[in-house]
């Protein structure tokens, strides 16, 4: 995708954009937007559908030891909320805005490569419909996801910080009424489960599974039974079964490269960092990166000043590491680790008790979950 006027070459939308453009079902993606993300999308002119269809939530629930406890985010954070709106819907809105603006956007490109980003004449090469294309630009925004081509182009210059978790998430999208109006994060001896939603009639559910598990091992029956057990359904909650529209297994990983910027190449979103989905931070971090980058580019084009561009990586990484910490913490608190001892299990439960009984601990969770302010 390119923007001719400002001469910024974007390599992006990756897998999600491709699947949407082709009407295919891609990997299942998360859907919790922080208030700052919502505000940014509205200000950018892509918030209309989000405001109509997004589900605003003021709290989340934690379930453990057979009981559920509400974290009242709204009260604990002085009025903050999150909005549930699928990441694929955000990408659809961005693609539509781009097409409505009659701006260039290429899907199904092949042989993409980036060149000369350490000079004043960076180039993006690719093929589209078999024809070779070359884009000359001032800057390249590498927004092409974890499996894209931008980060590998500079990997020798980068420091990599990584942790893979000994489990994955099996996620389903089902046509059924969500068991609760708010998200439920479950700590259970059989493993973590999460009850989320997309609309009042579509649920989004996740189960902790082995990292190398196969979807073929999970019949619809087995999935519903496992979800029901981990939710303690049958008490005051009912888990309504319905047709499963989509299922997939996602590995869990924390990953950061530093710096996020080399020469005229700026990495943003999953191209530079991955968080495990437990903290619901992935898309929020990507939007925050792009917000920092767009301001830095605007300043450069208005005044020629490069200070904000030079500070891009350090500015983004402050937020990234806060989100990495929070996502690691939520993941560690809620999952069963294969090498955990009974001692470790007791510590997890003690921490969960602390979170629900201490206003300070609950506030810490609520603050990080609902979103870091944009000035850090
Ligand atoms: C989702 O709705 O897909 C979702 C919600 C919260 C998470 C992860 C995924 O932490």
mmCIF file of C-alpha atoms and ligand atoms in Angstrom:
data_model
loop_
_atom_site.group_PDB
_atom_site.id
_atom_site.type_symbol
_atom_site.label_atom_id
_atom_site.label_comp_id
_atom_site.label_asym_id
_atom_site.label_seq_id
_atom_site.Cartn_x
_atom_site.Cartn_y
_atom_site.Cartn_z
ATOM 1 C CA UNK A 1 0.000 0.000 0.000
ATOM 2 C CA UNK A 2 1.412 3.454 -0.772
ATOM 3 C CA UNK A 3 0.688 7.068 -0.071
ATOM 4 C CA UNK A 4 2.017 9.057 -3.010
ATOM 5 C CA UNK A 5 1.663 12.585 -1.628
ATOM 6 C CA UNK A 6 3.790 12.161 1.436
ATOM 7 C CA UNK A 7 5.893 9.458 -0.146
ATOM 8 C CA UNK A 8 5.540 7.003 2.696
ATOM 9 C CA UNK A 9 5.578 3.390 1.587
ATOM 10 C CA UNK A 10 3.465 1.139 3.788
ATOM 11 C CA UNK A 11 4.077 -2.558 3.774
ATOM 12 C CA UNK A 12 1.100 -3.817 5.680
ATOM 13 C CA UNK A 13 -2.330 -5.292 6.364
ATOM 14 C CA UNK A 14 -0.602 -8.633 5.932
ATOM 15 C CA UNK A 15 -2.553 -11.797 6.376
ATOM 16 C CA UNK A 16 -5.648 -10.202 7.902
ATOM 17 C CA UNK A 17 -6.132 -7.751 5.026
ATOM 18 C CA UNK A 18 -5.617 -10.455 2.448
ATOM 19 C CA UNK A 19 -8.209 -12.741 4.006
ATOM 20 C CA UNK A 20 -10.736 -9.942 4.301
ATOM 21 C CA UNK A 21 -10.191 -8.759 0.728
ATOM 22 C CA UNK A 22 -10.674 -12.302 -0.555
ATOM 23 C CA UNK A 23 -13.629 -12.967 1.720
ATOM 24 C CA UNK A 24 -11.702 -15.828 3.338
ATOM 25 C CA UNK A 25 -11.594 -16.878 6.938
ATOM 26 C CA UNK A 26 -8.253 -16.006 8.400
ATOM 27 C CA UNK A 27 -6.737 -16.754 11.761
ATOM 28 C CA UNK A 28 -9.014 -15.824 14.623
ATOM 29 C CA UNK A 29 -8.132 -12.396 15.991
ATOM 30 C CA UNK A 30 -8.791 -10.566 19.237
ATOM 31 C CA UNK A 31 -11.246 -7.779 19.738
ATOM 32 C CA UNK A 32 -10.762 -5.619 22.821
ATOM 33 C CA UNK A 33 -10.097 -1.927 22.167
ATOM 34 C CA UNK A 34 -8.841 0.448 24.841
ATOM 35 C CA UNK A 35 -10.498 3.864 25.046
ATOM 36 C CA UNK A 36 -7.384 5.509 23.577
ATOM 37 C CA UNK A 37 -7.550 3.162 20.570
ATOM 38 C CA UNK A 38 -11.250 3.917 20.079
ATOM 39 C CA UNK A 39 -10.554 7.669 20.273
ATOM 40 C CA UNK A 40 -7.717 7.369 17.751
ATOM 41 C CA UNK A 41 -9.881 5.435 15.277
ATOM 42 C CA UNK A 42 -12.755 7.923 15.634
ATOM 43 C CA UNK A 43 -10.402 10.889 15.138
ATOM 44 C CA UNK A 44 -8.959 9.202 12.062
ATOM 45 C CA UNK A 45 -12.433 8.991 10.506
ATOM 46 C CA UNK A 46 -12.801 5.204 10.755
ATOM 47 C CA UNK A 47 -14.913 5.010 13.923
ATOM 48 C CA UNK A 48 -18.449 5.095 12.555
ATOM 49 C CA UNK A 49 -19.230 1.366 12.532
ATOM 50 C CA UNK A 50 -17.178 0.887 15.681
ATOM 51 C CA UNK A 51 -19.385 3.403 17.510
ATOM 52 C CA UNK A 52 -22.558 1.746 16.207
ATOM 53 C CA UNK A 53 -21.598 -1.876 16.727
ATOM 54 C CA UNK A 54 -18.864 -1.933 19.388
ATOM 55 C CA UNK A 55 -19.927 -3.304 22.779
ATOM 56 C CA UNK A 56 -18.809 -1.023 25.607
ATOM 57 C CA UNK A 57 -17.824 -2.885 28.798
ATOM 58 C CA UNK A 58 -17.156 -1.348 32.213
ATOM 59 C CA UNK A 59 -15.783 -4.424 33.916
ATOM 60 C CA UNK A 60 -14.453 -7.949 33.524
ATOM 61 C CA UNK A 61 -14.899 -11.074 35.602
ATOM 62 C CA UNK A 62 -12.281 -13.379 37.061
ATOM 63 C CA UNK A 63 -13.366 -16.946 37.787
ATOM 64 C CA UNK A 64 -11.383 -19.276 40.071
ATOM 65 C CA UNK A 65 -11.980 -21.825 42.830
ATOM 66 C CA UNK A 66 -15.554 -22.202 41.601
ATOM 67 C CA UNK A 67 -16.536 -18.542 42.073
ATOM 68 C CA UNK A 68 -16.686 -15.435 39.881
ATOM 69 C CA UNK A 69 -15.580 -11.945 40.903
ATOM 70 C CA UNK A 70 -16.179 -8.704 39.045
ATOM 71 C CA UNK A 71 -13.396 -6.179 38.531
ATOM 72 C CA UNK A 72 -15.232 -2.887 38.214
ATOM 73 C CA UNK A 73 -12.889 -1.171 35.799
ATOM 74 C CA UNK A 74 -15.076 1.886 35.471
ATOM 75 C CA UNK A 75 -15.097 2.652 39.172
ATOM 76 C CA UNK A 76 -11.461 1.697 39.813
ATOM 77 C CA UNK A 77 -10.044 3.808 36.968
ATOM 78 C CA UNK A 78 -12.200 6.913 37.258
ATOM 79 C CA UNK A 79 -14.513 6.061 34.380
ATOM 80 C CA UNK A 80 -12.586 4.068 31.809
ATOM 81 C CA UNK A 81 -14.160 1.390 29.622
ATOM 82 C CA UNK A 82 -13.112 -1.019 26.876
ATOM 83 C CA UNK A 83 -14.930 -1.709 23.607
ATOM 84 C CA UNK A 84 -15.351 -5.180 22.151
ATOM 85 C CA UNK A 85 -15.072 -4.909 18.363
ATOM 86 C CA UNK A 86 -13.282 -7.523 16.252
ATOM 87 C CA UNK A 87 -9.854 -6.765 14.863
ATOM 88 C CA UNK A 88 -11.004 -7.972 11.447
ATOM 89 C CA UNK A 89 -13.765 -5.334 11.582
ATOM 90 C CA UNK A 90 -11.169 -2.624 12.251
ATOM 91 C CA UNK A 91 -9.141 -3.819 9.260
ATOM 92 C CA UNK A 92 -12.288 -3.779 7.077
ATOM 93 C CA UNK A 93 -12.953 -0.168 8.134
ATOM 94 C CA UNK A 94 -9.352 0.829 7.320
ATOM 95 C CA UNK A 95 -9.474 -0.822 3.893
ATOM 96 C CA UNK A 96 -12.778 0.901 3.109
ATOM 97 C CA UNK A 97 -11.367 4.318 4.114
ATOM 98 C CA UNK A 98 -8.365 3.741 1.883
ATOM 99 C CA UNK A 99 -10.525 2.714 -1.090
ATOM 100 C CA UNK A 100 -12.984 5.609 -0.499
ATOM 101 C CA UNK A 101 -10.000 7.988 -0.656
ATOM 102 C CA UNK A 102 -9.060 6.478 -4.038
ATOM 103 C CA UNK A 103 -5.627 5.817 -2.643
ATOM 104 C CA UNK A 104 -3.406 3.037 -3.937
ATOM 105 C CA UNK A 105 -3.774 -0.326 -2.250
ATOM 106 C CA UNK A 106 -2.409 -3.572 -3.659
ATOM 107 C CA UNK A 107 -3.434 -7.035 -2.505
ATOM 108 C CA UNK A 108 -1.923 -10.344 -3.522
ATOM 109 C CA UNK A 109 1.476 -8.869 -4.238
ATOM 110 C CA UNK A 110 4.400 -11.266 -4.491
ATOM 111 C CA UNK A 111 8.186 -11.024 -4.299
ATOM 112 C CA UNK A 112 7.992 -8.013 -1.970
ATOM 113 C CA UNK A 113 11.332 -6.628 -0.836
ATOM 114 C CA UNK A 114 12.592 -3.366 0.646
ATOM 115 C CA UNK A 115 15.854 -1.658 -0.326
ATOM 116 C CA UNK A 116 18.095 1.311 0.414
ATOM 117 C CA UNK A 117 16.314 2.309 3.629
ATOM 118 C CA UNK A 118 19.650 3.547 4.987
ATOM 119 C CA UNK A 119 19.771 6.119 2.148
ATOM 120 C CA UNK A 120 17.569 9.039 1.085
ATOM 121 C CA UNK A 121 15.923 6.918 -1.597
ATOM 122 C CA UNK A 122 14.288 3.858 0.002
ATOM 123 C CA UNK A 123 12.493 1.541 -2.432
ATOM 124 C CA UNK A 124 9.846 -1.147 -2.201
ATOM 125 C CA UNK A 125 9.843 -3.769 -4.959
ATOM 126 C CA UNK A 126 7.001 -6.198 -5.597
ATOM 127 C CA UNK A 127 4.982 -7.920 -8.301
ATOM 128 C CA UNK A 128 1.296 -7.356 -8.818
ATOM 129 C CA UNK A 129 -0.645 -9.322 -11.435
ATOM 130 C CA UNK A 130 2.703 -10.586 -12.632
ATOM 131 C CA UNK A 131 4.025 -7.050 -13.339
ATOM 132 C CA UNK A 132 7.083 -5.714 -11.483
ATOM 133 C CA UNK A 133 6.503 -2.510 -9.451
ATOM 134 C CA UNK A 134 8.969 -0.191 -7.769
ATOM 135 C CA UNK A 135 7.982 2.477 -5.238
ATOM 136 C CA UNK A 136 10.435 5.231 -4.339
ATOM 137 C CA UNK A 137 9.590 6.807 -0.999
ATOM 138 C CA UNK A 138 11.006 8.920 1.821
ATOM 139 C CA UNK A 139 10.087 6.420 4.545
ATOM 140 C CA UNK A 140 8.920 2.819 4.773
ATOM 141 C CA UNK A 141 6.388 1.853 7.457
ATOM 142 C CA UNK A 142 6.803 -1.859 8.146
ATOM 143 C CA UNK A 143 3.310 -2.810 9.361
ATOM 144 C CA UNK A 144 3.408 -6.308 7.881
ATOM 145 C CA UNK A 145 2.941 -8.446 10.956
ATOM 146 C CA UNK A 146 5.091 -11.021 12.664
ATOM 147 C CA UNK A 147 5.658 -13.073 9.486
ATOM 148 C CA UNK A 148 6.273 -10.089 7.195
ATOM 149 C CA UNK A 149 9.405 -9.141 5.276
ATOM 150 C CA UNK A 150 10.363 -5.862 6.980
ATOM 151 C CA UNK A 151 11.795 -7.087 10.276
ATOM 152 C CA UNK A 152 13.914 -9.827 8.619
ATOM 153 C CA UNK A 153 15.455 -7.117 6.393
ATOM 154 C CA UNK A 154 17.140 -5.583 9.469
ATOM 155 C CA UNK A 155 17.213 -8.492 11.885
ATOM 156 C CA UNK A 156 21.019 -8.436 12.123
ATOM 157 C CA UNK A 157 20.789 -4.899 13.572
ATOM 158 C CA UNK A 158 18.190 -5.767 16.194
ATOM 159 C CA UNK A 159 18.200 -7.199 19.664
ATOM 160 C CA UNK A 160 15.502 -9.840 20.120
ATOM 161 C CA UNK A 161 13.692 -10.510 23.429
ATOM 162 C CA UNK A 162 11.501 -13.582 23.359
ATOM 163 C CA UNK A 163 9.569 -16.046 25.458
ATOM 164 C CA UNK A 164 7.376 -18.847 24.176
ATOM 165 C CA UNK A 165 4.771 -20.350 26.479
ATOM 166 C CA UNK A 166 4.237 -24.093 26.893
ATOM 167 C CA UNK A 167 0.603 -23.875 25.747
ATOM 168 C CA UNK A 168 -1.637 -22.437 23.046
ATOM 169 C CA UNK A 169 -5.215 -21.176 22.813
ATOM 170 C CA UNK A 170 -7.896 -22.999 20.927
ATOM 171 C CA UNK A 171 -10.357 -20.300 19.873
ATOM 172 C CA UNK A 172 -13.850 -20.664 18.495
ATOM 173 C CA UNK A 173 -16.455 -18.304 17.143
ATOM 174 C CA UNK A 174 -19.954 -19.684 17.734
ATOM 175 C CA UNK A 175 -23.487 -18.679 16.980
ATOM 176 C CA UNK A 176 -24.796 -18.550 20.525
ATOM 177 C CA UNK A 177 -25.642 -15.986 23.184
ATOM 178 C CA UNK A 178 -22.596 -15.173 25.341
ATOM 179 C CA UNK A 179 -22.940 -16.667 28.868
ATOM 180 C CA UNK A 180 -22.393 -13.244 30.437
ATOM 181 C CA UNK A 181 -22.534 -9.613 29.320
ATOM 182 C CA UNK A 182 -18.900 -9.134 30.303
ATOM 183 C CA UNK A 183 -15.725 -11.081 29.547
ATOM 184 C CA UNK A 184 -14.926 -13.928 31.940
ATOM 185 C CA UNK A 185 -11.288 -14.962 32.457
ATOM 186 C CA UNK A 186 -11.213 -18.424 34.089
ATOM 187 C CA UNK A 187 -8.420 -19.994 36.074
ATOM 188 C CA UNK A 188 -9.239 -23.705 36.267
ATOM 189 C CA UNK A 189 -7.303 -26.839 37.216
ATOM 190 C CA UNK A 190 -7.894 -28.176 33.685
ATOM 191 C CA UNK A 191 -6.495 -24.984 32.185
ATOM 192 C CA UNK A 192 -7.435 -21.419 31.323
ATOM 193 C CA UNK A 193 -10.639 -20.477 29.480
ATOM 194 C CA UNK A 194 -11.957 -17.140 28.241
ATOM 195 C CA UNK A 195 -15.540 -16.204 27.455
ATOM 196 C CA UNK A 196 -15.784 -13.241 25.120
ATOM 197 C CA UNK A 197 -18.152 -12.141 22.372
ATOM 198 C CA UNK A 198 -18.474 -10.306 19.099
ATOM 199 C CA UNK A 199 -22.179 -9.427 19.066
ATOM 200 C CA UNK A 200 -25.100 -10.209 21.389
ATOM 201 C CA UNK A 201 -25.563 -13.445 19.367
ATOM 202 C CA UNK A 202 -21.975 -14.447 18.590
ATOM 203 C CA UNK A 203 -19.632 -15.748 21.267
ATOM 204 C CA UNK A 204 -15.889 -15.887 21.113
ATOM 205 C CA UNK A 205 -14.451 -18.582 23.362
ATOM 206 C CA UNK A 206 -10.956 -19.788 24.103
ATOM 207 C CA UNK A 207 -9.512 -22.857 25.833
ATOM 208 C CA UNK A 208 -5.913 -23.396 26.887
ATOM 209 C CA UNK A 209 -4.514 -26.384 24.996
ATOM 210 C CA UNK A 210 -1.129 -27.946 24.261
ATOM 211 C CA UNK A 211 1.028 -25.779 21.953
ATOM 212 C CA UNK A 212 1.327 -28.600 19.400
ATOM 213 C CA UNK A 213 -2.299 -29.718 19.672
ATOM 214 C CA UNK A 214 -4.277 -30.301 16.457
ATOM 215 C CA UNK A 215 -7.699 -28.952 15.759
ATOM 216 C CA UNK A 216 -8.683 -32.438 14.566
ATOM 217 C CA UNK A 217 -8.383 -33.581 18.218
ATOM 218 C CA UNK A 218 -11.159 -31.196 19.194
ATOM 219 C CA UNK A 219 -14.645 -32.271 18.167
ATOM 220 C CA UNK A 220 -17.379 -29.682 18.738
ATOM 221 C CA UNK A 221 -18.652 -31.835 21.618
ATOM 222 C CA UNK A 222 -15.295 -31.952 23.320
ATOM 223 C CA UNK A 223 -14.929 -28.162 22.993
ATOM 224 C CA UNK A 224 -18.340 -27.438 24.552
ATOM 225 C CA UNK A 225 -17.770 -29.938 27.367
ATOM 226 C CA UNK A 226 -14.401 -28.474 28.224
ATOM 227 C CA UNK A 227 -15.725 -24.919 28.122
ATOM 228 C CA UNK A 228 -18.646 -25.866 30.327
ATOM 229 C CA UNK A 229 -16.369 -27.504 32.917
ATOM 230 C CA UNK A 230 -13.944 -24.594 33.031
ATOM 231 C CA UNK A 231 -16.781 -22.050 33.312
ATOM 232 C CA UNK A 232 -18.517 -24.052 36.087
ATOM 233 C CA UNK A 233 -21.592 -23.734 33.915
ATOM 234 C CA UNK A 234 -24.847 -24.935 35.398
ATOM 235 C CA UNK A 235 -24.602 -22.731 38.484
ATOM 236 C CA UNK A 236 -25.881 -19.240 37.811
ATOM 237 C CA UNK A 237 -24.431 -19.322 34.283
ATOM 238 C CA UNK A 238 -25.667 -21.150 31.261
ATOM 239 C CA UNK A 239 -23.391 -21.989 28.362
ATOM 240 C CA UNK A 240 -25.592 -22.108 25.283
ATOM 241 C CA UNK A 241 -24.212 -24.348 22.577
ATOM 242 C CA UNK A 242 -24.570 -23.320 18.960
ATOM 243 C CA UNK A 243 -23.023 -23.901 15.551
ATOM 244 C CA UNK A 244 -19.252 -23.328 15.601
ATOM 245 C CA UNK A 245 -18.463 -20.919 12.774
ATOM 246 C CA UNK A 246 -14.693 -20.967 13.026
ATOM 247 C CA UNK A 247 -11.980 -22.647 15.083
ATOM 248 C CA UNK A 248 -8.217 -22.425 15.267
ATOM 249 C CA UNK A 249 -5.199 -22.870 17.546
ATOM 250 C CA UNK A 250 -2.876 -19.956 18.275
ATOM 251 C CA UNK A 251 0.571 -20.289 19.869
ATOM 252 C CA UNK A 252 1.406 -17.992 22.776
ATOM 253 C CA UNK A 253 4.497 -15.892 22.687
ATOM 254 C CA UNK A 254 6.039 -12.680 23.991
ATOM 255 C CA UNK A 255 8.439 -11.055 21.535
ATOM 256 C CA UNK A 256 10.078 -7.630 21.174
ATOM 257 C CA UNK A 257 12.812 -6.284 18.915
ATOM 258 C CA UNK A 258 14.850 -3.204 19.729
ATOM 259 C CA UNK A 259 15.130 -0.721 18.185
ATOM 260 C CA UNK A 260 11.893 -0.526 16.186
ATOM 261 C CA UNK A 261 13.512 1.794 13.670
ATOM 262 C CA UNK A 262 16.506 1.532 11.335
ATOM 263 C CA UNK A 263 17.380 4.268 8.854
ATOM 264 C CA UNK A 264 14.161 5.178 7.033
ATOM 265 C CA UNK A 265 12.414 1.931 8.011
ATOM 266 C CA UNK A 266 9.948 2.078 10.920
ATOM 267 C CA UNK A 267 8.461 -1.158 12.277
ATOM 268 C CA UNK A 268 4.984 -1.003 13.820
ATOM 269 C CA UNK A 269 2.671 -3.508 15.498
ATOM 270 C CA UNK A 270 3.327 -7.245 15.274
ATOM 271 C CA UNK A 271 6.287 -6.649 12.942
ATOM 272 C CA UNK A 272 8.098 -5.393 16.066
ATOM 273 C CA UNK A 273 6.379 -7.058 19.013
ATOM 274 C CA UNK A 274 3.977 -9.821 20.009
ATOM 275 C CA UNK A 275 2.101 -10.196 23.278
ATOM 276 C CA UNK A 276 0.194 -13.273 24.453
ATOM 277 C CA UNK A 277 -3.518 -12.466 23.978
ATOM 278 C CA UNK A 278 -4.422 -12.771 27.681
ATOM 279 C CA UNK A 279 -3.975 -9.046 28.244
ATOM 280 C CA UNK A 280 -5.888 -8.111 25.035
ATOM 281 C CA UNK A 281 -3.178 -5.651 24.059
ATOM 282 C CA UNK A 282 -2.005 -6.673 20.540
ATOM 283 C CA UNK A 283 -4.072 -4.383 18.345
ATOM 284 C CA UNK A 284 -3.962 -1.567 20.901
ATOM 285 C CA UNK A 285 -0.165 -1.557 20.751
ATOM 286 C CA UNK A 286 -0.225 -1.488 16.946
ATOM 287 C CA UNK A 287 -2.566 1.512 16.905
ATOM 288 C CA UNK A 288 -0.409 3.270 19.505
ATOM 289 C CA UNK A 289 2.747 2.727 17.387
ATOM 290 C CA UNK A 290 1.068 4.140 14.305
ATOM 291 C CA UNK A 291 -0.191 7.111 16.297
ATOM 292 C CA UNK A 292 3.373 7.927 17.408
ATOM 293 C CA UNK A 293 4.700 7.422 13.879
ATOM 294 C CA UNK A 294 2.029 9.530 12.189
ATOM 295 C CA UNK A 295 2.678 12.434 14.562
ATOM 296 C CA UNK A 296 6.416 12.187 13.991
ATOM 297 C CA UNK A 297 5.932 12.125 10.209
ATOM 298 C CA UNK A 298 3.466 15.028 10.320
ATOM 299 C CA UNK A 299 6.001 17.104 12.288
ATOM 300 C CA UNK A 300 8.733 16.207 9.821
ATOM 301 C CA UNK A 301 6.640 17.202 6.797
ATOM 302 C CA UNK A 302 5.471 20.411 8.475
ATOM 303 C CA UNK A 303 8.777 21.632 9.876
ATOM 304 C CA UNK A 304 11.575 19.357 8.706
ATOM 305 C CA UNK A 305 12.306 18.445 12.338
ATOM 306 C CA UNK A 306 13.382 14.844 12.917
ATOM 307 C CA UNK A 307 13.390 14.721 16.746
ATOM 308 C CA UNK A 308 10.116 12.791 16.994
ATOM 309 C CA UNK A 309 11.173 10.364 14.268
ATOM 310 C CA UNK A 310 14.485 9.810 16.045
ATOM 311 C CA UNK A 311 12.607 9.167 19.296
ATOM 312 C CA UNK A 312 10.043 6.808 17.658
ATOM 313 C CA UNK A 313 11.510 3.562 18.947
ATOM 314 C CA UNK A 314 12.138 4.758 22.509
ATOM 315 C CA UNK A 315 8.663 6.332 22.714
ATOM 316 C CA UNK A 316 6.895 3.178 21.501
ATOM 317 C CA UNK A 317 9.010 0.778 23.547
ATOM 318 C CA UNK A 318 8.024 2.388 26.862
ATOM 319 C CA UNK A 319 4.387 1.399 26.208
ATOM 320 C CA UNK A 320 5.356 -1.910 24.576
ATOM 321 C CA UNK A 321 7.262 -3.098 27.645
ATOM 322 C CA UNK A 322 4.444 -2.067 30.000
ATOM 323 C CA UNK A 323 2.048 -4.116 27.852
ATOM 324 C CA UNK A 324 4.537 -7.003 27.650
ATOM 325 C CA UNK A 325 4.731 -7.036 31.430
ATOM 326 C CA UNK A 326 0.954 -6.931 31.880
ATOM 327 C CA UNK A 327 0.311 -9.640 29.270
ATOM 328 C CA UNK A 328 2.978 -11.892 30.817
ATOM 329 C CA UNK A 329 1.467 -11.293 34.274
ATOM 330 C CA UNK A 330 -2.100 -12.119 33.197
ATOM 331 C CA UNK A 331 -0.831 -15.194 31.338
ATOM 332 C CA UNK A 332 1.213 -16.423 34.308
ATOM 333 C CA UNK A 333 -1.643 -15.814 36.725
ATOM 334 C CA UNK A 334 -4.354 -17.615 34.798
ATOM 335 C CA UNK A 335 -2.807 -20.597 32.963
ATOM 336 C CA UNK A 336 -1.765 -24.076 34.034
ATOM 337 C CA UNK A 337 1.948 -24.545 33.391
ATOM 338 C CA UNK A 338 2.957 -28.143 32.603
ATOM 339 C CA UNK A 339 5.975 -27.936 34.947
ATOM 340 C CA UNK A 340 4.095 -26.207 37.789
ATOM 341 C CA UNK A 341 4.276 -27.694 41.268
ATOM 342 C CA UNK A 342 1.369 -27.662 43.767
ATOM 343 C CA UNK A 343 3.276 -24.804 45.449
ATOM 344 C CA UNK A 344 3.067 -22.751 42.255
ATOM 345 C CA UNK A 345 -0.666 -23.469 41.960
ATOM 346 C CA UNK A 346 -1.219 -22.204 45.536
ATOM 347 C CA UNK A 347 0.719 -19.018 44.727
ATOM 348 C CA UNK A 348 -1.497 -18.368 41.692
ATOM 349 C CA UNK A 349 -4.608 -18.721 43.834
ATOM 350 C CA UNK A 350 -3.133 -16.487 46.548
ATOM 351 C CA UNK A 351 -2.452 -13.818 43.952
ATOM 352 C CA UNK A 352 -5.962 -14.095 42.499
ATOM 353 C CA UNK A 353 -7.392 -13.694 46.028
ATOM 354 C CA UNK A 354 -5.206 -10.633 46.482
ATOM 355 C CA UNK A 355 -6.430 -9.117 43.204
ATOM 356 C CA UNK A 356 -10.077 -9.446 44.194
ATOM 357 C CA UNK A 357 -9.701 -8.419 47.837
ATOM 358 C CA UNK A 358 -7.241 -5.555 47.576
ATOM 359 C CA UNK A 359 -8.492 -2.380 45.967
ATOM 360 C CA UNK A 360 -4.894 -1.475 45.124
ATOM 361 C CA UNK A 361 -4.290 -4.792 43.325
ATOM 362 C CA UNK A 362 -7.645 -4.647 41.504
ATOM 363 C CA UNK A 363 -6.879 -1.070 40.449
ATOM 364 C CA UNK A 364 -3.517 -2.142 39.039
ATOM 365 C CA UNK A 365 -5.238 -4.781 36.904
ATOM 366 C CA UNK A 366 -8.043 -2.423 35.832
ATOM 367 C CA UNK A 367 -5.612 0.348 34.932
ATOM 368 C CA UNK A 368 -3.447 -1.825 32.698
ATOM 369 C CA UNK A 369 -6.380 -3.702 31.163
ATOM 370 C CA UNK A 370 -8.360 -0.589 30.259
ATOM 371 C CA UNK A 371 -5.299 1.030 28.733
ATOM 372 C CA UNK A 372 -2.232 3.049 29.398
ATOM 373 C CA UNK A 373 -2.515 6.782 28.857
ATOM 374 C CA UNK A 374 -1.110 8.053 25.574
ATOM 375 C CA UNK A 375 1.451 10.342 27.188
ATOM 376 C CA UNK A 376 3.810 7.602 28.395
HETATM 377 C C1 LIG B 1 -11.479 -11.716 22.036
HETATM 378 O O1 LIG B 1 -12.624 -11.282 22.187
HETATM 379 O O2 LIG B 1 -11.133 -12.272 20.984
HETATM 380 C C2 LIG B 1 -10.500 -11.575 23.139
HETATM 381 C C3 LIG B 1 -10.859 -10.885 24.282
HETATM 382 C C4 LIG B 1 -9.946 -10.752 25.322
HETATM 383 C C5 LIG B 1 -8.699 -11.309 25.215
HETATM 384 C C6 LIG B 1 -8.318 -11.987 24.061
HETATM 385 C C7 LIG B 1 -9.231 -12.129 23.022
HETATM 386 O O3 LIG B 1 -7.824 -11.182 26.254
#
